[in-house]
Amino acid sequence: MEEDGGVDPRQKPFFGEITGENVEDNGPVEVESLCMDCERNGKTRLLLTKIPMFKEVVVSSFHCPHCGASNSSIQSGAAMEPKGVKYKFSVQHPEDLNRLIVKADTATVCVPELDFEIPPSTNEGSITTIESILLKAAVGLEKEQPVRKALNPDLAAKLDMFIQQLRDCVELKQKFTFVIDDPAGNSYVENKLAPMADPSLNVEHYSRSEQQDKQLGANITTQSETCVLHIPSLDFECSHSSVGGRFTTVEGMLSEMKMQLQRSNPFLGDSVQLSHLTLFLEKLSEIINGKKLDVGIILDDPAGNSFIQVSTYVKNIMSFWRRRAFNC
């Protein structure tokens, strides 16, 4: 029996740790999904788990039985961290190449000694090792070398030298520094001396810049079905009956509201006499496009289920946050 106000001890955790004893209890979930190569259905296996000394992750693996296509990726199952993180690891011994790396899809990997960088847009998130990352980069560069040698021999020769430098790092013929920089704070380099500090591993937490927050979509808004939206400068109010609950950004919320107003009034256009609604939509577009700033937005939710994330980069503006309790 579940005790009043307590938690049922038999309830399974949503994110279970990977151990040899709970493989069946916290096994992967299989779902059908479309293969982008042959456009037939394949299978995606999803595993929700927790990495020791780190956080919750969602590991996915896809395989198509028809064409043989397969891929795998990892996504963070936890919220975006308040600060970004940068790991600097000095690779000096062969066993260092086997360090576990959790690379989120928002992370940049670089090796300063080689002036080598892997931007976040080129790869999905993954659980891997330092050796695997370098080998994958070398193999990827080698694939197009025959074409480059035919079209641009000089570039191909330079890349051959660089590929050899990558392989020298894998064979540890030269020591190097492995750096992973993740503004979302969801990447990780294994510390084999945990909970003690690793002298070869430097971890730096930093405040994100305004540009990084925009790239990550950090201005997250949660608007519930009981929320009323006010924009005082436009003398506008959108009741909870007009919009459904959604998890979005401030820009996305306003854009969806604009589209909904346009769908509800299909006769808006150049051939129609300029109306108050047309003027309102123009002003709303200026806010969405950032042409009009210093606009107040109020989410009034009697259920208390709405939320606007605070941007951490605003330093020169004093923000006043007021929570008002009232009886429904």
PDB file of C-alpha atoms in Angstrom, residues 26-317:
ATOM      1  CA  ASN A  26      14.460  -0.744 -17.621  1.00  0.00           C
ATOM      2  CA  GLY A  27      14.850  -2.168 -21.101  1.00  0.00           C
ATOM      3  CA  PRO A  28      14.429  -0.199 -24.328  1.00  0.00           C
ATOM      4  CA  VAL A  29      11.076   0.679 -25.864  1.00  0.00           C
ATOM      5  CA  GLU A  30      10.551  -0.180 -29.544  1.00  0.00           C
ATOM      6  CA  VAL A  31       8.491   2.010 -31.870  1.00  0.00           C
ATOM      7  CA  GLU A  32       7.967   2.003 -35.620  1.00  0.00           C
ATOM      8  CA  SER A  33       9.395   4.980 -37.507  1.00  0.00           C
ATOM      9  CA  LEU A  34       9.933   5.970 -41.120  1.00  0.00           C
ATOM     10  CA  CYS A  35      13.232   5.148 -42.805  1.00  0.00           C
ATOM     11  CA  MET A  36      14.444   8.250 -44.651  1.00  0.00           C
ATOM     12  CA  ASP A  37      16.452   6.124 -47.130  1.00  0.00           C
ATOM     13  CA  CYS A  38      13.827   3.712 -48.474  1.00  0.00           C
ATOM     14  CA  GLU A  39      10.684   5.391 -47.043  1.00  0.00           C
ATOM     15  CA  ARG A  40       9.502   2.157 -45.432  1.00  0.00           C
ATOM     16  CA  ASN A  41       8.983   1.504 -41.743  1.00  0.00           C
ATOM     17  CA  GLY A  42      11.897   0.556 -39.538  1.00  0.00           C
ATOM     18  CA  LYS A  43      12.276   0.228 -35.783  1.00  0.00           C
ATOM     19  CA  THR A  44      13.587   2.768 -33.305  1.00  0.00           C
ATOM     20  CA  ARG A  45      14.659   1.585 -29.866  1.00  0.00           C
ATOM     21  CA  LEU A  46      14.540   4.170 -27.080  1.00  0.00           C
ATOM     22  CA  LEU A  47      16.305   3.710 -23.756  1.00  0.00           C
ATOM     23  CA  LEU A  48      15.719   6.171 -20.924  1.00  0.00           C
ATOM     24  CA  THR A  49      18.618   5.831 -18.529  1.00  0.00           C
ATOM     25  CA  LYS A  50      20.858   7.680 -16.114  1.00  0.00           C
ATOM     26  CA  ILE A  51      24.615   7.915 -16.566  1.00  0.00           C
ATOM     27  CA  PRO A  52      26.470   7.608 -13.230  1.00  0.00           C
ATOM     28  CA  MET A  53      27.966  10.888 -11.983  1.00  0.00           C
ATOM     29  CA  PHE A  54      26.072  12.711 -14.746  1.00  0.00           C
ATOM     30  CA  LYS A  55      22.356  12.985 -15.547  1.00  0.00           C
ATOM     31  CA  GLU A  56      19.395  11.467 -17.383  1.00  0.00           C
ATOM     32  CA  VAL A  57      19.701  10.778 -21.113  1.00  0.00           C
ATOM     33  CA  VAL A  58      17.577   9.279 -23.885  1.00  0.00           C
ATOM     34  CA  VAL A  59      19.509   6.858 -26.100  1.00  0.00           C
ATOM     35  CA  SER A  60      17.915   6.035 -29.461  1.00  0.00           C
ATOM     36  CA  SER A  61      18.907   3.500 -32.100  1.00  0.00           C
ATOM     37  CA  PHE A  62      17.223   3.054 -35.499  1.00  0.00           C
ATOM     38  CA  HIS A  63      17.453   0.090 -37.878  1.00  0.00           C
ATOM     39  CA  CYS A  64      15.610  -0.574 -41.123  1.00  0.00           C
ATOM     40  CA  PRO A  65      15.233  -4.298 -41.963  1.00  0.00           C
ATOM     41  CA  HIS A  66      14.430  -3.465 -45.600  1.00  0.00           C
ATOM     42  CA  CYS A  67      17.485  -1.452 -46.694  1.00  0.00           C
ATOM     43  CA  GLY A  68      19.798  -1.983 -43.721  1.00  0.00           C
ATOM     44  CA  ALA A  69      20.077   1.708 -42.825  1.00  0.00           C
ATOM     45  CA  SER A  70      20.912   2.367 -39.178  1.00  0.00           C
ATOM     46  CA  ASN A  71      21.910   5.213 -36.905  1.00  0.00           C
ATOM     47  CA  SER A  72      22.042   6.093 -33.231  1.00  0.00           C
ATOM     48  CA  SER A  73      21.931   9.262 -31.176  1.00  0.00           C
ATOM     49  CA  ILE A  74      21.647  10.563 -27.645  1.00  0.00           C
ATOM     50  CA  GLN A  75      19.594  13.423 -26.253  1.00  0.00           C
ATOM     51  CA  SER A  76      19.546  14.927 -22.822  1.00  0.00           C
ATOM     52  CA  GLY A  77      16.578  13.850 -20.737  1.00  0.00           C
ATOM     53  CA  ALA A  78      17.146  16.630 -18.228  1.00  0.00           C
ATOM     54  CA  ALA A  79      16.499  20.343 -18.455  1.00  0.00           C
ATOM     55  CA  MET A  80      19.021  22.703 -20.008  1.00  0.00           C
ATOM     56  CA  GLU A  81      21.528  23.752 -17.380  1.00  0.00           C
ATOM     57  CA  PRO A  82      21.590  27.364 -16.107  1.00  0.00           C
ATOM     58  CA  LYS A  83      25.206  27.672 -17.309  1.00  0.00           C
ATOM     59  CA  GLY A  84      27.290  26.305 -20.146  1.00  0.00           C
ATOM     60  CA  VAL A  85      30.205  23.955 -19.552  1.00  0.00           C
ATOM     61  CA  LYS A  86      33.654  23.543 -21.107  1.00  0.00           C
ATOM     62  CA  TYR A  87      35.812  20.456 -20.508  1.00  0.00           C
ATOM     63  CA  LYS A  88      39.554  20.533 -21.197  1.00  0.00           C
ATOM     64  CA  PHE A  89      41.181  17.120 -20.953  1.00  0.00           C
ATOM     65  CA  SER A  90      44.907  16.531 -21.397  1.00  0.00           C
ATOM     66  CA  VAL A  91      45.382  13.215 -23.235  1.00  0.00           C
ATOM     67  CA  GLN A  92      48.747  11.774 -22.201  1.00  0.00           C
ATOM     68  CA  HIS A  93      48.261   8.017 -21.741  1.00  0.00           C
ATOM     69  CA  PRO A  94      46.698   5.293 -23.944  1.00  0.00           C
ATOM     70  CA  GLU A  95      43.915   4.676 -21.429  1.00  0.00           C
ATOM     71  CA  ASP A  96      42.905   8.344 -21.716  1.00  0.00           C
ATOM     72  CA  LEU A  97      41.645   7.656 -25.231  1.00  0.00           C
ATOM     73  CA  ASN A  98      38.948   5.402 -23.763  1.00  0.00           C
ATOM     74  CA  ARG A  99      37.413   8.112 -21.578  1.00  0.00           C
ATOM     75  CA  LEU A 100      33.633   8.107 -21.829  1.00  0.00           C
ATOM     76  CA  ILE A 101      32.290  11.187 -23.617  1.00  0.00           C
ATOM     77  CA  VAL A 102      28.684  12.344 -23.673  1.00  0.00           C
ATOM     78  CA  LYS A 103      28.502  14.740 -26.606  1.00  0.00           C
ATOM     79  CA  ALA A 104      25.217  16.639 -26.862  1.00  0.00           C
ATOM     80  CA  ASP A 105      24.029  17.960 -30.213  1.00  0.00           C
ATOM     81  CA  THR A 106      24.741  21.479 -28.926  1.00  0.00           C
ATOM     82  CA  ALA A 107      28.433  20.818 -28.192  1.00  0.00           C
ATOM     83  CA  THR A 108      31.553  21.844 -30.096  1.00  0.00           C
ATOM     84  CA  VAL A 109      34.581  19.525 -30.026  1.00  0.00           C
ATOM     85  CA  CYS A 110      38.069  20.789 -30.773  1.00  0.00           C
ATOM     86  CA  VAL A 111      41.737  19.814 -30.574  1.00  0.00           C
ATOM     87  CA  PRO A 112      43.715  23.093 -30.274  1.00  0.00           C
ATOM     88  CA  GLU A 113      47.069  21.516 -31.214  1.00  0.00           C
ATOM     89  CA  LEU A 114      45.672  20.557 -34.637  1.00  0.00           C
ATOM     90  CA  ASP A 115      43.485  23.640 -35.049  1.00  0.00           C
ATOM     91  CA  PHE A 116      40.669  21.106 -35.486  1.00  0.00           C
ATOM     92  CA  GLU A 117      37.013  21.731 -34.629  1.00  0.00           C
ATOM     93  CA  ILE A 118      33.766  19.775 -34.983  1.00  0.00           C
ATOM     94  CA  PRO A 119      30.820  22.209 -34.869  1.00  0.00           C
ATOM     95  CA  PRO A 120      27.544  21.139 -33.233  1.00  0.00           C
ATOM     96  CA  SER A 121      25.612  21.174 -36.527  1.00  0.00           C
ATOM     97  CA  THR A 122      27.612  18.312 -38.073  1.00  0.00           C
ATOM     98  CA  ASN A 123      26.788  15.472 -35.681  1.00  0.00           C
ATOM     99  CA  GLU A 124      23.956  14.293 -33.488  1.00  0.00           C
ATOM    100  CA  GLY A 125      24.422  13.673 -29.795  1.00  0.00           C
ATOM    101  CA  SER A 126      26.266  10.485 -28.895  1.00  0.00           C
ATOM    102  CA  ILE A 127      27.890   8.451 -26.132  1.00  0.00           C
ATOM    103  CA  THR A 128      31.378   7.697 -27.343  1.00  0.00           C
ATOM    104  CA  THR A 129      35.094   7.908 -26.521  1.00  0.00           C
ATOM    105  CA  ILE A 130      37.861  10.309 -27.481  1.00  0.00           C
ATOM    106  CA  GLU A 131      39.420   7.664 -29.732  1.00  0.00           C
ATOM    107  CA  SER A 132      36.122   7.060 -31.528  1.00  0.00           C
ATOM    108  CA  ILE A 133      35.553  10.777 -32.174  1.00  0.00           C
ATOM    109  CA  LEU A 134      38.994  11.202 -33.764  1.00  0.00           C
ATOM    110  CA  LEU A 135      38.730   8.013 -35.831  1.00  0.00           C
ATOM    111  CA  LYS A 136      35.283   8.959 -37.079  1.00  0.00           C
ATOM    112  CA  ALA A 137      36.613  12.353 -38.151  1.00  0.00           C
ATOM    113  CA  ALA A 138      39.546  10.755 -39.992  1.00  0.00           C
ATOM    114  CA  VAL A 139      37.322   8.223 -41.779  1.00  0.00           C
ATOM    115  CA  GLY A 140      34.867  10.963 -42.739  1.00  0.00           C
ATOM    116  CA  LEU A 141      37.626  13.046 -44.320  1.00  0.00           C
ATOM    117  CA  GLU A 142      39.066  10.036 -46.159  1.00  0.00           C
ATOM    118  CA  LYS A 143      35.775   9.228 -47.909  1.00  0.00           C
ATOM    119  CA  GLU A 144      35.985  12.123 -50.362  1.00  0.00           C
ATOM    120  CA  GLN A 145      39.749  12.029 -50.862  1.00  0.00           C
ATOM    121  CA  PRO A 146      39.648  10.231 -54.269  1.00  0.00           C
ATOM    122  CA  VAL A 147      37.390  12.988 -55.634  1.00  0.00           C
ATOM    123  CA  ARG A 148      39.532  15.731 -54.111  1.00  0.00           C
ATOM    124  CA  LYS A 149      42.717  14.256 -55.594  1.00  0.00           C
ATOM    125  CA  ALA A 150      41.136  14.448 -59.043  1.00  0.00           C
ATOM    126  CA  LEU A 151      39.705  17.954 -58.677  1.00  0.00           C
ATOM    127  CA  ASN A 152      42.099  19.662 -56.267  1.00  0.00           C
ATOM    128  CA  PRO A 153      45.359  17.738 -55.697  1.00  0.00           C
ATOM    129  CA  ASP A 154      46.881  20.445 -53.481  1.00  0.00           C
ATOM    130  CA  LEU A 155      43.925  20.418 -51.067  1.00  0.00           C
ATOM    131  CA  ALA A 156      43.907  16.613 -51.043  1.00  0.00           C
ATOM    132  CA  ALA A 157      47.624  16.533 -50.156  1.00  0.00           C
ATOM    133  CA  LYS A 158      47.077  18.917 -47.233  1.00  0.00           C
ATOM    134  CA  LEU A 159      44.149  16.835 -45.999  1.00  0.00           C
ATOM    135  CA  ASP A 160      46.264  13.668 -46.211  1.00  0.00           C
ATOM    136  CA  MET A 161      48.746  15.293 -43.849  1.00  0.00           C
ATOM    137  CA  PHE A 162      45.963  16.365 -41.498  1.00  0.00           C
ATOM    138  CA  ILE A 163      44.362  12.897 -41.512  1.00  0.00           C
ATOM    139  CA  GLN A 164      47.737  11.435 -40.580  1.00  0.00           C
ATOM    140  CA  GLN A 165      47.948  13.902 -37.673  1.00  0.00           C
ATOM    141  CA  LEU A 166      44.547  12.690 -36.447  1.00  0.00           C
ATOM    142  CA  ARG A 167      45.733   9.086 -36.605  1.00  0.00           C
ATOM    143  CA  ASP A 168      48.945  10.036 -34.786  1.00  0.00           C
ATOM    144  CA  CYS A 169      46.772  11.407 -31.985  1.00  0.00           C
ATOM    145  CA  VAL A 170      44.779   8.162 -31.902  1.00  0.00           C
ATOM    146  CA  GLU A 171      48.042   6.206 -31.639  1.00  0.00           C
ATOM    147  CA  LEU A 172      49.234   8.798 -29.086  1.00  0.00           C
ATOM    148  CA  LYS A 173      52.377   9.586 -31.051  1.00  0.00           C
ATOM    149  CA  GLN A 174      51.752  13.136 -29.899  1.00  0.00           C
ATOM    150  CA  LYS A 175      50.035  14.404 -26.785  1.00  0.00           C
ATOM    151  CA  PHE A 176      47.053  16.690 -27.254  1.00  0.00           C
ATOM    152  CA  THR A 177      44.219  18.483 -25.492  1.00  0.00           C
ATOM    153  CA  PHE A 178      40.616  17.411 -26.022  1.00  0.00           C
ATOM    154  CA  VAL A 179      38.100  20.241 -25.547  1.00  0.00           C
ATOM    155  CA  ILE A 180      34.315  19.974 -25.562  1.00  0.00           C
ATOM    156  CA  ASP A 181      32.294  23.178 -25.174  1.00  0.00           C
ATOM    157  CA  ASP A 182      28.539  22.908 -24.618  1.00  0.00           C
ATOM    158  CA  PRO A 183      26.542  26.100 -23.943  1.00  0.00           C
ATOM    159  CA  ALA A 184      23.552  23.966 -22.893  1.00  0.00           C
ATOM    160  CA  GLY A 185      25.642  22.246 -20.192  1.00  0.00           C
ATOM    161  CA  ASN A 186      24.503  18.764 -21.245  1.00  0.00           C
ATOM    162  CA  SER A 187      27.846  17.255 -22.314  1.00  0.00           C
ATOM    163  CA  TYR A 188      30.206  15.298 -20.113  1.00  0.00           C
ATOM    164  CA  VAL A 189      33.750  13.915 -19.914  1.00  0.00           C
ATOM    165  CA  GLU A 190      34.210  10.965 -17.581  1.00  0.00           C
ATOM    166  CA  ASN A 191      36.180  11.553 -14.407  1.00  0.00           C
ATOM    167  CA  LYS A 192      37.669   8.196 -13.441  1.00  0.00           C
ATOM    168  CA  LEU A 193      38.863   9.594 -10.112  1.00  0.00           C
ATOM    169  CA  ALA A 194      35.399  10.788  -9.031  1.00  0.00           C
ATOM    170  CA  PRO A 195      34.428  12.031  -6.508  1.00  0.00           C
ATOM    171  CA  MET A 196      38.000  13.389  -6.330  1.00  0.00           C
ATOM    172  CA  ALA A 197      39.291  15.933  -8.835  1.00  0.00           C
ATOM    173  CA  ASP A 198      41.144  14.714 -11.925  1.00  0.00           C
ATOM    174  CA  PRO A 199      44.347  16.750 -12.441  1.00  0.00           C
ATOM    175  CA  SER A 200      44.170  16.109 -16.205  1.00  0.00           C
ATOM    176  CA  LEU A 201      40.584  17.359 -16.481  1.00  0.00           C
ATOM    177  CA  ASN A 202      39.584  21.000 -16.171  1.00  0.00           C
ATOM    178  CA  VAL A 203      35.867  21.820 -15.933  1.00  0.00           C
ATOM    179  CA  GLU A 204      34.709  25.393 -16.447  1.00  0.00           C
ATOM    180  CA  HIS A 205      31.116  26.577 -16.019  1.00  0.00           C
ATOM    181  CA  TYR A 206      30.268  29.878 -17.669  1.00  0.00           C
ATOM    182  CA  SER A 207      27.324  32.183 -18.265  1.00  0.00           C
ATOM    183  CA  ARG A 208      25.924  31.995 -21.772  1.00  0.00           C
ATOM    184  CA  SER A 209      26.022  34.995 -24.076  1.00  0.00           C
ATOM    185  CA  GLU A 210      22.889  36.546 -25.545  1.00  0.00           C
ATOM    186  CA  GLN A 211      23.653  34.932 -28.909  1.00  0.00           C
ATOM    187  CA  GLN A 212      24.051  31.482 -27.339  1.00  0.00           C
ATOM    188  CA  ASP A 213      20.744  31.848 -25.504  1.00  0.00           C
ATOM    189  CA  LYS A 214      19.030  32.711 -28.782  1.00  0.00           C
ATOM    190  CA  GLN A 215      20.613  29.738 -30.566  1.00  0.00           C
ATOM    191  CA  LEU A 216      19.473  27.391 -27.805  1.00  0.00           C
ATOM    192  CA  GLY A 217      15.999  28.939 -27.581  1.00  0.00           C
ATOM    193  CA  ALA A 218      16.527  29.688 -23.905  1.00  0.00           C
ATOM    194  CA  ASN A 219      13.590  32.079 -23.589  1.00  0.00           C
ATOM    195  CA  ILE A 220      11.217  29.200 -23.019  1.00  0.00           C
ATOM    196  CA  THR A 221       7.552  29.811 -22.271  1.00  0.00           C
ATOM    197  CA  THR A 222       5.078  27.311 -20.871  1.00  0.00           C
ATOM    198  CA  GLN A 223       1.502  28.445 -21.418  1.00  0.00           C
ATOM    199  CA  SER A 224      -1.274  26.305 -19.966  1.00  0.00           C
ATOM    200  CA  GLU A 225      -4.885  26.044 -21.112  1.00  0.00           C
ATOM    201  CA  THR A 226      -6.020  28.167 -18.144  1.00  0.00           C
ATOM    202  CA  CYS A 227      -3.700  31.062 -18.965  1.00  0.00           C
ATOM    203  CA  VAL A 228      -4.792  34.515 -20.166  1.00  0.00           C
ATOM    204  CA  LEU A 229      -2.253  36.463 -22.238  1.00  0.00           C
ATOM    205  CA  HIS A 230      -2.058  40.276 -21.884  1.00  0.00           C
ATOM    206  CA  ILE A 231      -0.026  42.744 -23.962  1.00  0.00           C
ATOM    207  CA  PRO A 232      -0.751  46.110 -22.284  1.00  0.00           C
ATOM    208  CA  SER A 233       1.030  48.252 -24.905  1.00  0.00           C
ATOM    209  CA  LEU A 234      -1.302  46.876 -27.604  1.00  0.00           C
ATOM    210  CA  ASP A 235      -4.359  46.889 -25.331  1.00  0.00           C
ATOM    211  CA  PHE A 236      -4.723  43.188 -26.161  1.00  0.00           C
ATOM    212  CA  GLU A 237      -5.995  40.209 -24.187  1.00  0.00           C
ATOM    213  CA  CYS A 238      -6.193  36.595 -25.356  1.00  0.00           C
ATOM    214  CA  SER A 239      -8.406  34.392 -23.187  1.00  0.00           C
ATOM    215  CA  HIS A 240      -7.669  30.775 -22.302  1.00  0.00           C
ATOM    216  CA  SER A 241     -10.552  29.636 -24.530  1.00  0.00           C
ATOM    217  CA  SER A 242      -8.730  31.010 -27.600  1.00  0.00           C
ATOM    218  CA  VAL A 243      -5.445  29.133 -27.190  1.00  0.00           C
ATOM    219  CA  GLY A 244      -4.494  25.676 -26.000  1.00  0.00           C
ATOM    220  CA  GLY A 245      -1.659  24.707 -23.697  1.00  0.00           C
ATOM    221  CA  ARG A 246       1.771  24.744 -25.293  1.00  0.00           C
ATOM    222  CA  PHE A 247       5.503  24.595 -24.560  1.00  0.00           C
ATOM    223  CA  THR A 248       7.205  27.171 -26.752  1.00  0.00           C
ATOM    224  CA  THR A 249       9.248  30.380 -26.836  1.00  0.00           C
ATOM    225  CA  VAL A 250       7.981  33.938 -26.483  1.00  0.00           C
ATOM    226  CA  GLU A 251       8.490  34.382 -30.229  1.00  0.00           C
ATOM    227  CA  GLY A 252       6.691  31.115 -30.975  1.00  0.00           C
ATOM    228  CA  MET A 253       3.773  32.033 -28.719  1.00  0.00           C
ATOM    229  CA  LEU A 254       3.275  35.400 -30.433  1.00  0.00           C
ATOM    230  CA  SER A 255       3.720  33.899 -33.913  1.00  0.00           C
ATOM    231  CA  GLU A 256       1.108  31.231 -33.222  1.00  0.00           C
ATOM    232  CA  MET A 257      -1.272  33.876 -31.892  1.00  0.00           C
ATOM    233  CA  LYS A 258      -0.778  35.951 -35.059  1.00  0.00           C
ATOM    234  CA  MET A 259      -1.444  32.940 -37.316  1.00  0.00           C
ATOM    235  CA  GLN A 260      -4.564  32.093 -35.346  1.00  0.00           C
ATOM    236  CA  LEU A 261      -5.913  35.624 -35.787  1.00  0.00           C
ATOM    237  CA  GLN A 262      -5.217  35.452 -39.524  1.00  0.00           C
ATOM    238  CA  ARG A 263      -6.958  32.078 -39.864  1.00  0.00           C
ATOM    239  CA  SER A 264      -9.979  33.416 -37.995  1.00  0.00           C
ATOM    240  CA  ASN A 265     -10.194  36.415 -40.361  1.00  0.00           C
ATOM    241  CA  PRO A 266      -9.564  35.090 -43.907  1.00  0.00           C
ATOM    242  CA  PHE A 267     -10.612  38.335 -45.650  1.00  0.00           C
ATOM    243  CA  LEU A 268      -7.601  40.295 -44.445  1.00  0.00           C
ATOM    244  CA  GLY A 269      -5.420  41.475 -47.322  1.00  0.00           C
ATOM    245  CA  ASP A 270      -4.533  44.218 -49.769  1.00  0.00           C
ATOM    246  CA  SER A 271      -8.012  44.366 -51.264  1.00  0.00           C
ATOM    247  CA  VAL A 272      -9.702  44.943 -47.943  1.00  0.00           C
ATOM    248  CA  GLN A 273     -10.022  48.299 -46.272  1.00  0.00           C
ATOM    249  CA  LEU A 274      -7.333  48.858 -43.641  1.00  0.00           C
ATOM    250  CA  SER A 275      -8.820  47.815 -40.315  1.00  0.00           C
ATOM    251  CA  HIS A 276      -7.860  47.893 -36.662  1.00  0.00           C
ATOM    252  CA  LEU A 277      -6.985  44.194 -36.864  1.00  0.00           C
ATOM    253  CA  THR A 278      -4.626  44.803 -39.788  1.00  0.00           C
ATOM    254  CA  LEU A 279      -2.850  47.527 -37.830  1.00  0.00           C
ATOM    255  CA  PHE A 280      -2.684  45.269 -34.778  1.00  0.00           C
ATOM    256  CA  LEU A 281      -1.098  42.444 -36.786  1.00  0.00           C
ATOM    257  CA  GLU A 282       1.501  44.858 -38.161  1.00  0.00           C
ATOM    258  CA  LYS A 283       2.421  45.971 -34.643  1.00  0.00           C
ATOM    259  CA  LEU A 284       2.536  42.346 -33.504  1.00  0.00           C
ATOM    260  CA  SER A 285       4.884  41.506 -36.397  1.00  0.00           C
ATOM    261  CA  GLU A 286       7.217  44.302 -35.287  1.00  0.00           C
ATOM    262  CA  ILE A 287       7.423  42.710 -31.828  1.00  0.00           C
ATOM    263  CA  ILE A 288       8.033  39.226 -33.268  1.00  0.00           C
ATOM    264  CA  ASN A 289      10.779  40.502 -35.600  1.00  0.00           C
ATOM    265  CA  GLY A 290      12.471  42.458 -32.798  1.00  0.00           C
ATOM    266  CA  LYS A 291      11.817  45.853 -34.388  1.00  0.00           C
ATOM    267  CA  LYS A 292       9.817  46.955 -31.354  1.00  0.00           C
ATOM    268  CA  LEU A 293      11.329  46.227 -27.944  1.00  0.00           C
ATOM    269  CA  ASP A 294      10.501  47.030 -24.307  1.00  0.00           C
ATOM    270  CA  VAL A 295       7.130  45.316 -24.631  1.00  0.00           C
ATOM    271  CA  GLY A 296       5.494  43.864 -21.530  1.00  0.00           C
ATOM    272  CA  ILE A 297       3.859  40.429 -21.732  1.00  0.00           C
ATOM    273  CA  ILE A 298       1.702  39.130 -18.886  1.00  0.00           C
ATOM    274  CA  LEU A 299       0.672  35.501 -18.426  1.00  0.00           C
ATOM    275  CA  ASP A 300      -2.184  35.419 -15.916  1.00  0.00           C
ATOM    276  CA  ASP A 301      -2.894  31.824 -14.894  1.00  0.00           C
ATOM    277  CA  PRO A 302      -5.217  31.084 -11.946  1.00  0.00           C
ATOM    278  CA  ALA A 303      -3.976  27.475 -11.938  1.00  0.00           C
ATOM    279  CA  GLY A 304      -0.335  28.557 -11.627  1.00  0.00           C
ATOM    280  CA  ASN A 305       0.756  26.280 -14.489  1.00  0.00           C
ATOM    281  CA  SER A 306       2.362  28.870 -16.781  1.00  0.00           C
ATOM    282  CA  PHE A 307       5.979  29.967 -16.767  1.00  0.00           C
ATOM    283  CA  ILE A 308       8.454  32.250 -18.578  1.00  0.00           C
ATOM    284  CA  GLN A 309      12.127  31.342 -18.245  1.00  0.00           C
ATOM    285  CA  VAL A 310      14.379  34.160 -17.056  1.00  0.00           C
ATOM    286  CA  SER A 311      17.197  35.079 -19.442  1.00  0.00           C
ATOM    287  CA  THR A 312      20.538  35.014 -17.619  1.00  0.00           C
ATOM    288  CA  TYR A 313      22.364  37.450 -19.889  1.00  0.00           C
ATOM    289  CA  VAL A 314      20.336  40.585 -19.009  1.00  0.00           C
ATOM    290  CA  LYS A 315      22.627  42.566 -16.686  1.00  0.00           C
ATOM    291  CA  ASN A 316      21.754  46.235 -17.181  1.00  0.00           C
ATOM    292  CA  ILE A 317      17.998  45.936 -16.885  1.00  0.00           C
TER     293      ILE A 317
END
